[in-house]
Every structure is written in structure tokens, then in C-alpha cells.
Amino acid sequence: MKPELLPVIGPARFRSPILLASGTCGYGLEILEAGALEGAGGLVTKATTLEPREGNRPPRIAETEYGLLNSIGLANPGVEAVIEKVLPRLEGFPCPVIVNVAGDTAGEFAEVVSRLESSGVHCGYELNVSCPNVENGGMAFGVLPRLVEEITRLARSRTARLLSVKLTPNGGDILEAAAAAEAGGADAVTVCNTFLGMKIDWRTGTAALSRGTGGYSSPALLPLVVARVWQVSRRVGIPVIASGGAWTAEAVLELMSAGARAVQVGTRVLRDPFAPARIHAKLLELVSE
Ligand SMILES: Cc1cc2nc3c(=O)[nH]c(=O)nc-3n(C[C@H](O)[C@H](O)[C@H](O)COP(=O)(O)O)c2cc1C
């Protein structure tokens, strides 16, 4: 299989199949300053909500032997601050930017998208109907295909830009959710968000995260994501963007073999901001063999 190295998804065109995953590179400013965008085909920002959110109380990150638990809880400055203070600084950003959007109601998702349309900086949106770390909305939406379709349809009515819906692996039927996103008019689905996880100190019975559970990410999850990407890409006609377990160029190519048009790299970037450049260089080497 020869992978497409300059993927087109909906109306958006990317510089490489490697995208930086939401929440692991903020709004891209630090990674831009560090000069670490080489190899990145595009970047997905931190979740943006209608009102500013402080997120969950610390501790909201915990290391485990094989992976990372996070329960950030969609901390962000709110859509107005993003429009006025953040996006103007991303003018001329070296790769396409997708804004990750979250909300407590279907109307809130649409309102955030609608307001962001006033900026010309980003190429599209990723609707986060799958956050495992909030009380309202989040993955509670993603497990209900009817709601996934409604959220997608409303957001679709506000924009002609790229619209991807990020699905949850935590309960519900991801195939039904993907079909619902397609029916609602999504250009793509992102498969998938983090897996619900928890760490407890067995001596004290205390959870490592303030909220108890969190989202787990680890290279060990790759086969779980490969299976979901493979299943979803056979169920829907729209492109699948893989997210989860991509630590190496081989993993990116495996996810593309399963049917992904592009692959997000997340926790790996937290560990090493220059990983996308390395993964991309290796990927080019592997496909030219
Ligand atoms: C610290 C952290 C924060 C995250 N924040 C978000 C977020 O705001 N919105 C979202 O859709 N996904 C968020 N994610 C999920 C990632 O975008 C990605 O889907 C997930 O980590 C799986 O990919 P990986 O195995 O490459 O890390 C976050 C992940 C981490 C580790």
C-alpha cells in the first residue's frame, strides 16, 4: 500500500499525514516558537468552549508504568479570548490549524463554531463529543448516535470548513456514532479519544487523579485503535483520522493501512516535541524502500 503523503480531507489539504493531536500542543504557539513543526501536516488545538474553563482540580496528570492518565477537563480561555488573542497570533502558521470544539449542549458546539467563523486563520473544526473528563457532554454525548448526529448537523449548518467528529472508545457503539456523524454532514471522523482509565494507590486507596478517572493514552493502545479505525473505515464513506497509540512511523503506517487518511500524534509530542519531525522523516524513508 502506498500511503497518500499529502492528504486531502474535506476542503482541507495537509502537508503530511501526521497531525498534532488536541490537548498535547496547546494552541500551537509554544511548539511554533520551539521550531518543532517540521513534519507536522496540521495541528489540532486544545478544546475551545463558549465560556472560559479552569478545568479539573490538580492532580490532573498521572504517569503509570505503561502510559499517561489525564483529566485536564477542557481548560481553555473561552472562544472570545481565542478569537481575539490566540488566533491572530497564529496568522501565517506553517501548517493548517483545526480548532477542537467542546460544549455542554448541541447549541453550544454550534455557537462556538459560528463565532470562530469570524477568523480566517483555521481550516476547520474537530468536534469533541468524547471527552472522558467532564460531567456534562463529553463522552456522554459520543455514546448517543442521535446526539452525535444533532451536534454534527447543527455545527455543519454554521460552516463549510473541514468538520471532523472525534469519537469515544468508551461505551456505546463507535460504528453507530461514526455513521451518525456522517449522516449529520461531517467531512471526517477522528477515531478516537483517550480510553477511560484510573490509577489507585492500593496502600491508601487514593486515586492518583483528583477526579478519580481520566483518559488513558499509551503506545500499548495501538492495536485497539487499529481495530476501531479498520472497522469504522469500512462502515462509513468519509475519511477516518486516527488518534491513539501512534508513537512511531511504523504505527502511523499501520493505522493508514487500517484505513486512516491521516494520523494524530499526541502523548508522544508531550514527551518529545520534535517527535513529529522524526516520525515523518522515518515514514518517508519507509515508504521509499
Ligand atoms: C494531556 C492531554 C490533553 C488532551 N486534551 C484533549 C482535548 O482538549 N480535546 C480532545 O479532543 N482530545 C484531547 N486529548 C486526547 C488526544 O488528542 C488524543 O486523542 C489521545 O491522547 C490519543 O492519542 P495519543 O495516544 O497519540 O496520545 C488530550 C490528551 C492528553 C494526553
mmCIF file of C-alpha atoms and ligand atoms in Angstrom:
data_model
loop_
_atom_site.group_PDB
_atom_site.id
_atom_site.type_symbol
_atom_site.label_atom_id
_atom_site.label_comp_id
_atom_site.label_asym_id
_atom_site.label_seq_id
_atom_site.Cartn_x
_atom_site.Cartn_y
_atom_site.Cartn_z
ATOM 1 C CA MET A 1 0.000 0.000 0.000
ATOM 2 C CA LYS A 2 1.357 3.438 -0.983
ATOM 3 C CA PRO A 3 0.046 5.935 1.598
ATOM 4 C CA GLU A 4 -1.116 9.384 0.481
ATOM 5 C CA LEU A 5 1.552 11.733 1.829
ATOM 6 C CA LEU A 6 -0.360 14.984 1.192
ATOM 7 C CA PRO A 7 -3.843 14.033 2.401
ATOM 8 C CA VAL A 8 -6.940 15.984 1.487
ATOM 9 C CA ILE A 9 -9.794 15.754 3.984
ATOM 10 C CA GLY A 10 -13.000 17.551 3.052
ATOM 11 C CA PRO A 11 -11.954 21.014 1.902
ATOM 12 C CA ALA A 12 -8.610 20.884 3.769
ATOM 13 C CA ARG A 13 -5.219 19.917 2.422
ATOM 14 C CA PHE A 14 -2.430 18.816 4.770
ATOM 15 C CA ARG A 15 1.353 18.988 4.486
ATOM 16 C CA SER A 16 1.804 15.417 5.717
ATOM 17 C CA PRO A 17 -0.405 12.660 7.165
ATOM 18 C CA ILE A 18 0.868 13.418 10.681
ATOM 19 C CA LEU A 19 -1.342 15.785 12.692
ATOM 20 C CA LEU A 20 -0.646 17.032 16.222
ATOM 21 C CA ALA A 21 -3.453 15.830 18.499
ATOM 22 C CA SER A 22 -5.673 18.120 20.513
ATOM 23 C CA GLY A 23 -4.579 18.995 24.028
ATOM 24 C CA THR A 24 -0.994 17.963 23.553
ATOM 25 C CA CYS A 25 0.292 21.126 21.864
ATOM 26 C CA GLY A 26 -1.943 23.883 23.314
ATOM 27 C CA TYR A 27 -2.807 26.344 20.533
ATOM 28 C CA GLY A 28 0.486 25.685 18.785
ATOM 29 C CA LEU A 29 2.331 28.801 19.975
ATOM 30 C CA GLU A 30 4.979 27.081 22.087
ATOM 31 C CA ILE A 31 5.664 24.414 19.509
ATOM 32 C CA LEU A 32 5.955 27.111 16.824
ATOM 33 C CA GLU A 33 8.466 29.036 18.969
ATOM 34 C CA ALA A 34 10.424 25.843 19.600
ATOM 35 C CA GLY A 35 10.666 25.342 15.817
ATOM 36 C CA ALA A 36 9.183 21.871 16.231
ATOM 37 C CA LEU A 37 6.572 21.899 13.482
ATOM 38 C CA GLU A 38 8.645 20.158 10.855
ATOM 39 C CA GLY A 39 6.905 17.002 9.694
ATOM 40 C CA ALA A 40 3.561 18.073 11.131
ATOM 41 C CA GLY A 41 0.901 18.085 8.419
ATOM 42 C CA GLY A 42 -1.505 20.038 10.598
ATOM 43 C CA LEU A 43 -2.301 20.849 14.207
ATOM 44 C CA VAL A 44 -5.424 20.375 16.286
ATOM 45 C CA THR A 45 -5.756 22.932 19.080
ATOM 46 C CA LYS A 46 -6.776 22.450 22.682
ATOM 47 C CA ALA A 47 -10.562 22.211 23.152
ATOM 48 C CA THR A 48 -12.356 25.556 22.917
ATOM 49 C CA THR A 49 -15.642 26.161 24.731
ATOM 50 C CA LEU A 50 -18.129 29.034 24.792
ATOM 51 C CA GLU A 51 -17.079 30.248 28.261
ATOM 52 C CA PRO A 52 -13.591 30.094 29.780
ATOM 53 C CA ARG A 53 -12.964 26.909 31.792
ATOM 54 C CA GLU A 54 -10.411 26.262 34.504
ATOM 55 C CA GLY A 55 -10.644 22.513 34.078
ATOM 56 C CA ASN A 56 -10.408 19.969 36.864
ATOM 57 C CA ARG A 57 -8.527 20.413 40.143
ATOM 58 C CA PRO A 58 -4.957 19.077 40.255
ATOM 59 C CA PRO A 59 -3.612 16.464 40.181
ATOM 60 C CA ARG A 60 -4.875 16.085 36.651
ATOM 61 C CA ILE A 61 -1.946 14.226 35.108
ATOM 62 C CA ALA A 62 -0.609 10.900 36.386
ATOM 63 C CA GLU A 63 2.067 8.676 34.958
ATOM 64 C CA THR A 64 1.577 4.917 35.013
ATOM 65 C CA GLU A 65 4.049 2.210 34.133
ATOM 66 C CA TYR A 66 2.868 1.981 30.518
ATOM 67 C CA GLY A 67 1.082 5.231 29.746
ATOM 68 C CA LEU A 68 -0.362 8.546 30.828
ATOM 69 C CA LEU A 69 -3.614 9.390 32.583
ATOM 70 C CA ASN A 70 -5.034 12.889 32.179
ATOM 71 C CA SER A 71 -8.145 14.610 33.427
ATOM 72 C CA ILE A 72 -7.461 18.170 32.299
ATOM 73 C CA GLY A 73 -11.196 18.802 31.857
ATOM 74 C CA LEU A 74 -11.160 21.123 28.826
ATOM 75 C CA ALA A 75 -9.301 24.022 30.486
ATOM 76 C CA ASN A 76 -9.282 26.895 27.966
ATOM 77 C CA PRO A 77 -9.705 30.689 27.852
ATOM 78 C CA GLY A 78 -13.113 30.562 26.082
ATOM 79 C CA VAL A 79 -13.998 31.261 22.473
ATOM 80 C CA GLU A 80 -13.893 35.081 22.632
ATOM 81 C CA ALA A 81 -10.342 35.119 24.025
ATOM 82 C CA VAL A 82 -9.322 32.529 21.441
ATOM 83 C CA ILE A 83 -10.686 34.745 18.637
ATOM 84 C CA GLU A 84 -9.221 37.991 19.983
ATOM 85 C CA LYS A 85 -5.915 36.898 21.490
ATOM 86 C CA VAL A 86 -4.883 33.471 20.255
ATOM 87 C CA LEU A 87 -5.885 33.042 16.599
ATOM 88 C CA PRO A 88 -4.381 36.376 15.432
ATOM 89 C CA ARG A 89 -1.013 35.108 16.715
ATOM 90 C CA LEU A 90 -1.401 32.037 14.502
ATOM 91 C CA GLU A 91 -1.726 34.107 11.313
ATOM 92 C CA GLY A 92 0.669 32.577 8.758
ATOM 93 C CA PHE A 93 1.085 29.393 10.845
ATOM 94 C CA PRO A 94 3.262 26.967 8.844
ATOM 95 C CA CYS A 95 0.619 24.209 8.745
ATOM 96 C CA PRO A 96 -3.194 24.082 8.722
ATOM 97 C CA VAL A 97 -4.847 24.527 12.123
ATOM 98 C CA ILE A 98 -8.010 22.702 13.191
ATOM 99 C CA VAL A 99 -9.828 24.063 16.245
ATOM 100 C CA ASN A 100 -11.081 21.398 18.667
ATOM 101 C CA VAL A 101 -14.529 22.422 19.932
ATOM 102 C CA ALA A 102 -16.453 21.232 23.002
ATOM 103 C CA GLY A 103 -19.734 22.188 24.644
ATOM 104 C CA ASP A 104 -22.398 21.225 27.168
ATOM 105 C CA THR A 105 -25.209 21.256 24.592
ATOM 106 C CA ALA A 106 -25.562 20.793 20.843
ATOM 107 C CA GLY A 107 -26.349 24.511 20.587
ATOM 108 C CA GLU A 108 -23.119 25.392 22.375
ATOM 109 C CA PHE A 109 -20.985 23.452 19.877
ATOM 110 C CA ALA A 110 -22.724 25.281 17.019
ATOM 111 C CA GLU A 111 -22.352 28.658 18.723
ATOM 112 C CA VAL A 112 -18.598 28.180 19.223
ATOM 113 C CA VAL A 113 -18.208 27.169 15.559
ATOM 114 C CA SER A 114 -20.326 30.100 14.462
ATOM 115 C CA ARG A 115 -18.230 32.627 16.396
ATOM 116 C CA LEU A 116 -14.950 31.103 15.199
ATOM 117 C CA GLU A 117 -16.077 31.630 11.597
ATOM 118 C CA SER A 118 -15.112 35.308 12.033
ATOM 119 C CA SER A 119 -11.462 34.231 11.932
ATOM 120 C CA GLY A 120 -9.787 33.153 8.717
ATOM 121 C CA VAL A 121 -6.820 31.553 10.445
ATOM 122 C CA HIS A 122 -8.010 27.953 10.868
ATOM 123 C CA CYS A 123 -9.081 25.453 8.217
ATOM 124 C CA GLY A 124 -11.712 23.601 10.210
ATOM 125 C CA TYR A 125 -13.074 22.049 13.371
ATOM 126 C CA GLU A 126 -12.878 18.855 15.355
ATOM 127 C CA LEU A 127 -15.998 18.361 17.469
ATOM 128 C CA ASN A 128 -15.014 16.723 20.740
ATOM 129 C CA VAL A 129 -18.051 14.630 21.643
ATOM 130 C CA SER A 130 -15.800 12.219 23.506
ATOM 131 C CA CYS A 131 -14.004 13.933 26.405
ATOM 132 C CA PRO A 132 -13.815 11.432 29.299
ATOM 133 C CA ASN A 133 -13.078 14.190 31.843
ATOM 134 C CA VAL A 134 -16.201 16.352 32.158
ATOM 135 C CA GLU A 135 -19.562 15.899 33.912
ATOM 136 C CA ASN A 136 -21.748 17.277 31.126
ATOM 137 C CA GLY A 137 -21.449 16.476 27.457
ATOM 138 C CA GLY A 138 -18.114 14.899 26.588
ATOM 139 C CA MET A 139 -18.276 11.170 26.068
ATOM 140 C CA ALA A 140 -21.851 11.126 27.377
ATOM 141 C CA PHE A 141 -22.724 12.729 24.004
ATOM 142 C CA GLY A 142 -20.479 10.485 21.961
ATOM 143 C CA VAL A 143 -22.189 7.279 23.060
ATOM 144 C CA LEU A 144 -25.573 8.507 21.783
ATOM 145 C CA PRO A 145 -25.694 8.396 17.965
ATOM 146 C CA ARG A 146 -28.829 10.583 17.868
ATOM 147 C CA LEU A 147 -26.971 13.357 19.730
ATOM 148 C CA VAL A 148 -23.819 12.915 17.653
ATOM 149 C CA GLU A 149 -25.918 13.461 14.540
ATOM 150 C CA GLU A 150 -27.682 16.511 16.015
ATOM 151 C CA ILE A 151 -24.427 18.147 17.174
ATOM 152 C CA THR A 152 -22.818 17.495 13.785
ATOM 153 C CA ARG A 153 -25.818 18.730 11.812
ATOM 154 C CA LEU A 154 -26.067 21.979 13.785
ATOM 155 C CA ALA A 155 -22.340 22.666 13.507
ATOM 156 C CA ARG A 156 -22.454 21.782 9.790
ATOM 157 C CA SER A 157 -25.146 24.409 9.275
ATOM 158 C CA ARG A 158 -22.663 27.061 10.511
ATOM 159 C CA THR A 159 -19.582 26.219 8.460
ATOM 160 C CA ALA A 160 -18.307 24.983 5.120
ATOM 161 C CA ARG A 161 -14.839 24.333 6.586
ATOM 162 C CA LEU A 162 -13.492 20.891 7.496
ATOM 163 C CA LEU A 163 -15.648 19.251 10.147
ATOM 164 C CA SER A 164 -14.405 16.106 11.887
ATOM 165 C CA VAL A 165 -16.205 14.463 14.795
ATOM 166 C CA LYS A 166 -13.978 12.914 17.453
ATOM 167 C CA LEU A 167 -15.482 9.679 18.716
ATOM 168 C CA THR A 168 -15.167 7.854 22.018
ATOM 169 C CA PRO A 169 -13.915 4.311 22.535
ATOM 170 C CA ASN A 170 -15.658 4.273 25.937
ATOM 171 C CA GLY A 171 -19.027 2.614 25.595
ATOM 172 C CA GLY A 172 -21.754 2.933 23.027
ATOM 173 C CA ASP A 173 -21.203 1.641 19.524
ATOM 174 C CA ILE A 174 -18.450 3.569 17.778
ATOM 175 C CA LEU A 175 -19.686 2.324 14.387
ATOM 176 C CA GLU A 176 -23.155 3.744 15.002
ATOM 177 C CA ALA A 177 -21.631 7.003 16.255
ATOM 178 C CA ALA A 178 -19.460 7.245 13.123
ATOM 179 C CA ALA A 179 -22.480 6.615 10.881
ATOM 180 C CA ALA A 180 -24.389 9.304 12.808
ATOM 181 C CA ALA A 181 -21.567 11.823 12.257
ATOM 182 C CA GLU A 182 -21.607 11.019 8.546
ATOM 183 C CA ALA A 183 -25.397 11.401 8.419
ATOM 184 C CA GLY A 184 -25.049 14.780 10.160
ATOM 185 C CA GLY A 185 -22.749 16.009 7.397
ATOM 186 C CA ALA A 186 -19.254 15.508 8.873
ATOM 187 C CA ASP A 187 -16.312 15.508 6.444
ATOM 188 C CA ALA A 188 -14.418 13.028 8.636
ATOM 189 C CA VAL A 189 -14.385 11.206 11.951
ATOM 190 C CA THR A 190 -11.484 11.143 14.376
ATOM 191 C CA VAL A 191 -11.017 7.673 15.889
ATOM 192 C CA CYS A 192 -10.661 8.063 18.831
ATOM 193 C CA ASN A 193 -10.282 9.929 22.138
ATOM 194 C CA THR A 194 -8.472 8.515 25.186
ATOM 195 C CA PHE A 195 -9.647 5.350 26.937
ATOM 196 C CA LEU A 196 -11.215 5.737 30.378
ATOM 197 C CA GLY A 197 -8.629 4.748 32.963
ATOM 198 C CA MET A 198 -7.762 5.078 36.636
ATOM 199 C CA LYS A 199 -4.837 4.647 38.977
ATOM 200 C CA ILE A 200 -5.254 3.917 42.684
ATOM 201 C CA ASP A 201 -2.615 3.676 45.401
ATOM 202 C CA TRP A 202 -3.611 0.297 46.878
ATOM 203 C CA ARG A 203 -1.976 1.186 50.213
ATOM 204 C CA THR A 204 -4.108 4.264 50.819
ATOM 205 C CA GLY A 205 -6.994 3.673 48.423
ATOM 206 C CA THR A 206 -6.371 7.160 46.991
ATOM 207 C CA ALA A 207 -6.888 7.841 43.293
ATOM 208 C CA ALA A 208 -3.941 9.467 41.503
ATOM 209 C CA LEU A 209 -6.245 11.973 39.753
ATOM 210 C CA SER A 210 -8.457 14.421 41.660
ATOM 211 C CA ARG A 211 -11.480 13.361 39.630
ATOM 212 C CA GLY A 212 -10.796 9.654 40.087
ATOM 213 C CA THR A 213 -10.921 8.539 36.483
ATOM 214 C CA GLY A 214 -9.162 10.073 33.499
ATOM 215 C CA GLY A 215 -8.257 9.442 29.880
ATOM 216 C CA TYR A 216 -5.511 6.892 29.302
ATOM 217 C CA SER A 217 -3.057 7.120 26.419
ATOM 218 C CA SER A 218 -0.257 4.693 25.691
ATOM 219 C CA PRO A 219 1.572 3.106 22.748
ATOM 220 C CA ALA A 220 0.127 -0.173 24.060
ATOM 221 C CA LEU A 221 -3.307 1.009 22.888
ATOM 222 C CA LEU A 222 -2.256 0.901 19.225
ATOM 223 C CA PRO A 223 -3.963 -2.439 18.415
ATOM 224 C CA LEU A 224 -7.222 -1.191 19.978
ATOM 225 C CA VAL A 225 -7.148 1.909 17.781
ATOM 226 C CA VAL A 226 -6.087 -0.039 14.665
ATOM 227 C CA ALA A 227 -9.155 -2.265 15.141
ATOM 228 C CA ARG A 228 -11.505 0.701 15.549
ATOM 229 C CA VAL A 229 -10.035 2.569 12.571
ATOM 230 C CA TRP A 230 -10.330 -0.594 10.462
ATOM 231 C CA GLN A 231 -13.958 -1.171 11.485
ATOM 232 C CA VAL A 232 -15.045 2.474 11.162
ATOM 233 C CA SER A 233 -13.380 2.980 7.775
ATOM 234 C CA ARG A 234 -15.390 0.026 6.463
ATOM 235 C CA ARG A 235 -18.623 1.384 7.880
ATOM 236 C CA VAL A 236 -18.524 5.000 6.652
ATOM 237 C CA GLY A 237 -17.682 6.649 3.338
ATOM 238 C CA ILE A 238 -15.960 9.686 4.865
ATOM 239 C CA PRO A 239 -12.248 9.735 5.770
ATOM 240 C CA VAL A 240 -11.047 8.496 9.152
ATOM 241 C CA ILE A 241 -8.404 10.406 11.106
ATOM 242 C CA ALA A 242 -6.694 8.040 13.539
ATOM 243 C CA SER A 243 -5.824 9.162 17.059
ATOM 244 C CA GLY A 244 -4.282 6.938 19.690
ATOM 245 C CA GLY A 245 -1.142 4.907 20.177
ATOM 246 C CA ALA A 246 0.875 6.433 17.323
ATOM 247 C CA TRP A 247 4.410 6.618 18.719
ATOM 248 C CA THR A 248 6.419 5.584 15.652
ATOM 249 C CA ALA A 249 6.428 5.854 11.844
ATOM 250 C CA GLU A 250 5.549 2.147 11.692
ATOM 251 C CA ALA A 251 2.486 2.792 13.869
ATOM 252 C CA VAL A 252 1.413 5.676 11.599
ATOM 253 C CA LEU A 253 1.718 3.420 8.535
ATOM 254 C CA GLU A 254 -0.177 0.627 10.303
ATOM 255 C CA LEU A 255 -3.043 2.991 11.113
ATOM 256 C CA MET A 256 -3.048 4.150 7.481
ATOM 257 C CA SER A 257 -3.131 0.522 6.334
ATOM 258 C CA ALA A 258 -6.183 0.074 8.565
ATOM 259 C CA GLY A 259 -7.884 2.869 6.626
ATOM 260 C CA ALA A 260 -6.815 6.180 8.205
ATOM 261 C CA ARG A 261 -6.322 9.143 5.848
ATOM 262 C CA ALA A 262 -4.239 10.952 8.486
ATOM 263 C CA VAL A 263 -2.881 10.075 11.922
ATOM 264 C CA GLN A 264 -2.706 12.234 15.028
ATOM 265 C CA VAL A 265 0.281 12.063 17.331
ATOM 266 C CA GLY A 266 -0.493 13.173 20.885
ATOM 267 C CA THR A 267 1.178 11.954 24.055
ATOM 268 C CA ARG A 268 4.383 11.235 22.105
ATOM 269 C CA VAL A 269 4.611 15.000 21.447
ATOM 270 C CA LEU A 270 4.312 15.733 25.161
ATOM 271 C CA ARG A 271 7.345 13.536 25.723
ATOM 272 C CA ASP A 272 9.305 14.913 22.749
ATOM 273 C CA PRO A 273 8.105 17.969 20.780
ATOM 274 C CA PHE A 274 10.428 17.021 17.916
ATOM 275 C CA ALA A 275 8.874 13.552 17.546
ATOM 276 C CA PRO A 276 6.687 14.526 14.541
ATOM 277 C CA ALA A 277 9.770 15.528 12.537
ATOM 278 C CA ARG A 278 11.496 12.270 13.412
ATOM 279 C CA ILE A 279 8.405 10.163 12.700
ATOM 280 C CA HIS A 280 7.838 11.966 9.393
ATOM 281 C CA ALA A 281 11.459 11.524 8.249
ATOM 282 C CA LYS A 282 11.318 7.809 9.080
ATOM 283 C CA LEU A 283 7.944 7.472 7.355
ATOM 284 C CA LEU A 284 9.363 8.941 4.130
ATOM 285 C CA GLU A 285 12.288 6.546 4.393
ATOM 286 C CA LEU A 286 9.982 3.545 4.906
ATOM 287 C CA VAL A 287 7.636 4.351 2.029
ATOM 288 C CA SER A 288 10.500 4.924 -0.403
ATOM 289 C CA GLU A 289 12.005 1.465 0.350
HETATM 290 C C1 LIG B 1 -2.893 15.983 28.274
HETATM 291 C C2 LIG B 1 -3.909 15.636 27.225
HETATM 292 C C3 LIG B 1 -4.916 16.555 26.923
HETATM 293 C C4 LIG B 1 -5.884 16.268 25.949
HETATM 294 N N1 LIG B 1 -6.842 17.179 25.663
HETATM 295 C C5 LIG B 1 -7.746 16.925 24.670
HETATM 296 C C6 LIG B 1 -8.718 17.902 24.294
HETATM 297 O O1 LIG B 1 -8.771 19.019 24.828
HETATM 298 N N2 LIG B 1 -9.608 17.568 23.308
HETATM 299 C C7 LIG B 1 -9.578 16.348 22.679
HETATM 300 O O2 LIG B 1 -10.392 16.095 21.781
HETATM 301 N N3 LIG B 1 -8.646 15.414 22.997
HETATM 302 C C8 LIG B 1 -7.742 15.670 23.977
HETATM 303 N N4 LIG B 1 -6.781 14.725 24.291
HETATM 304 C C9 LIG B 1 -6.741 13.440 23.546
HETATM 305 C C10 LIG B 1 -5.689 13.485 22.426
HETATM 306 O O3 LIG B 1 -6.000 14.473 21.479
HETATM 307 C C11 LIG B 1 -5.583 12.119 21.715
HETATM 308 O O4 LIG B 1 -6.804 11.836 21.074
HETATM 309 C C12 LIG B 1 -5.249 10.984 22.666
HETATM 310 O O5 LIG B 1 -4.257 11.371 23.596
HETATM 311 C C13 LIG B 1 -4.818 9.711 21.945
HETATM 312 O O6 LIG B 1 -3.681 9.938 21.155
HETATM 313 P P1 LIG B 1 -2.153 9.575 21.647
HETATM 314 O O7 LIG B 1 -2.154 8.129 22.026
HETATM 315 O O8 LIG B 1 -1.317 9.883 20.452
HETATM 316 O O9 LIG B 1 -1.879 10.467 22.819
HETATM 317 C C14 LIG B 1 -5.832 15.008 25.272
HETATM 318 C C15 LIG B 1 -4.806 14.089 25.570
HETATM 319 C C16 LIG B 1 -3.853 14.390 26.534
HETATM 320 C C17 LIG B 1 -2.756 13.369 26.823
#
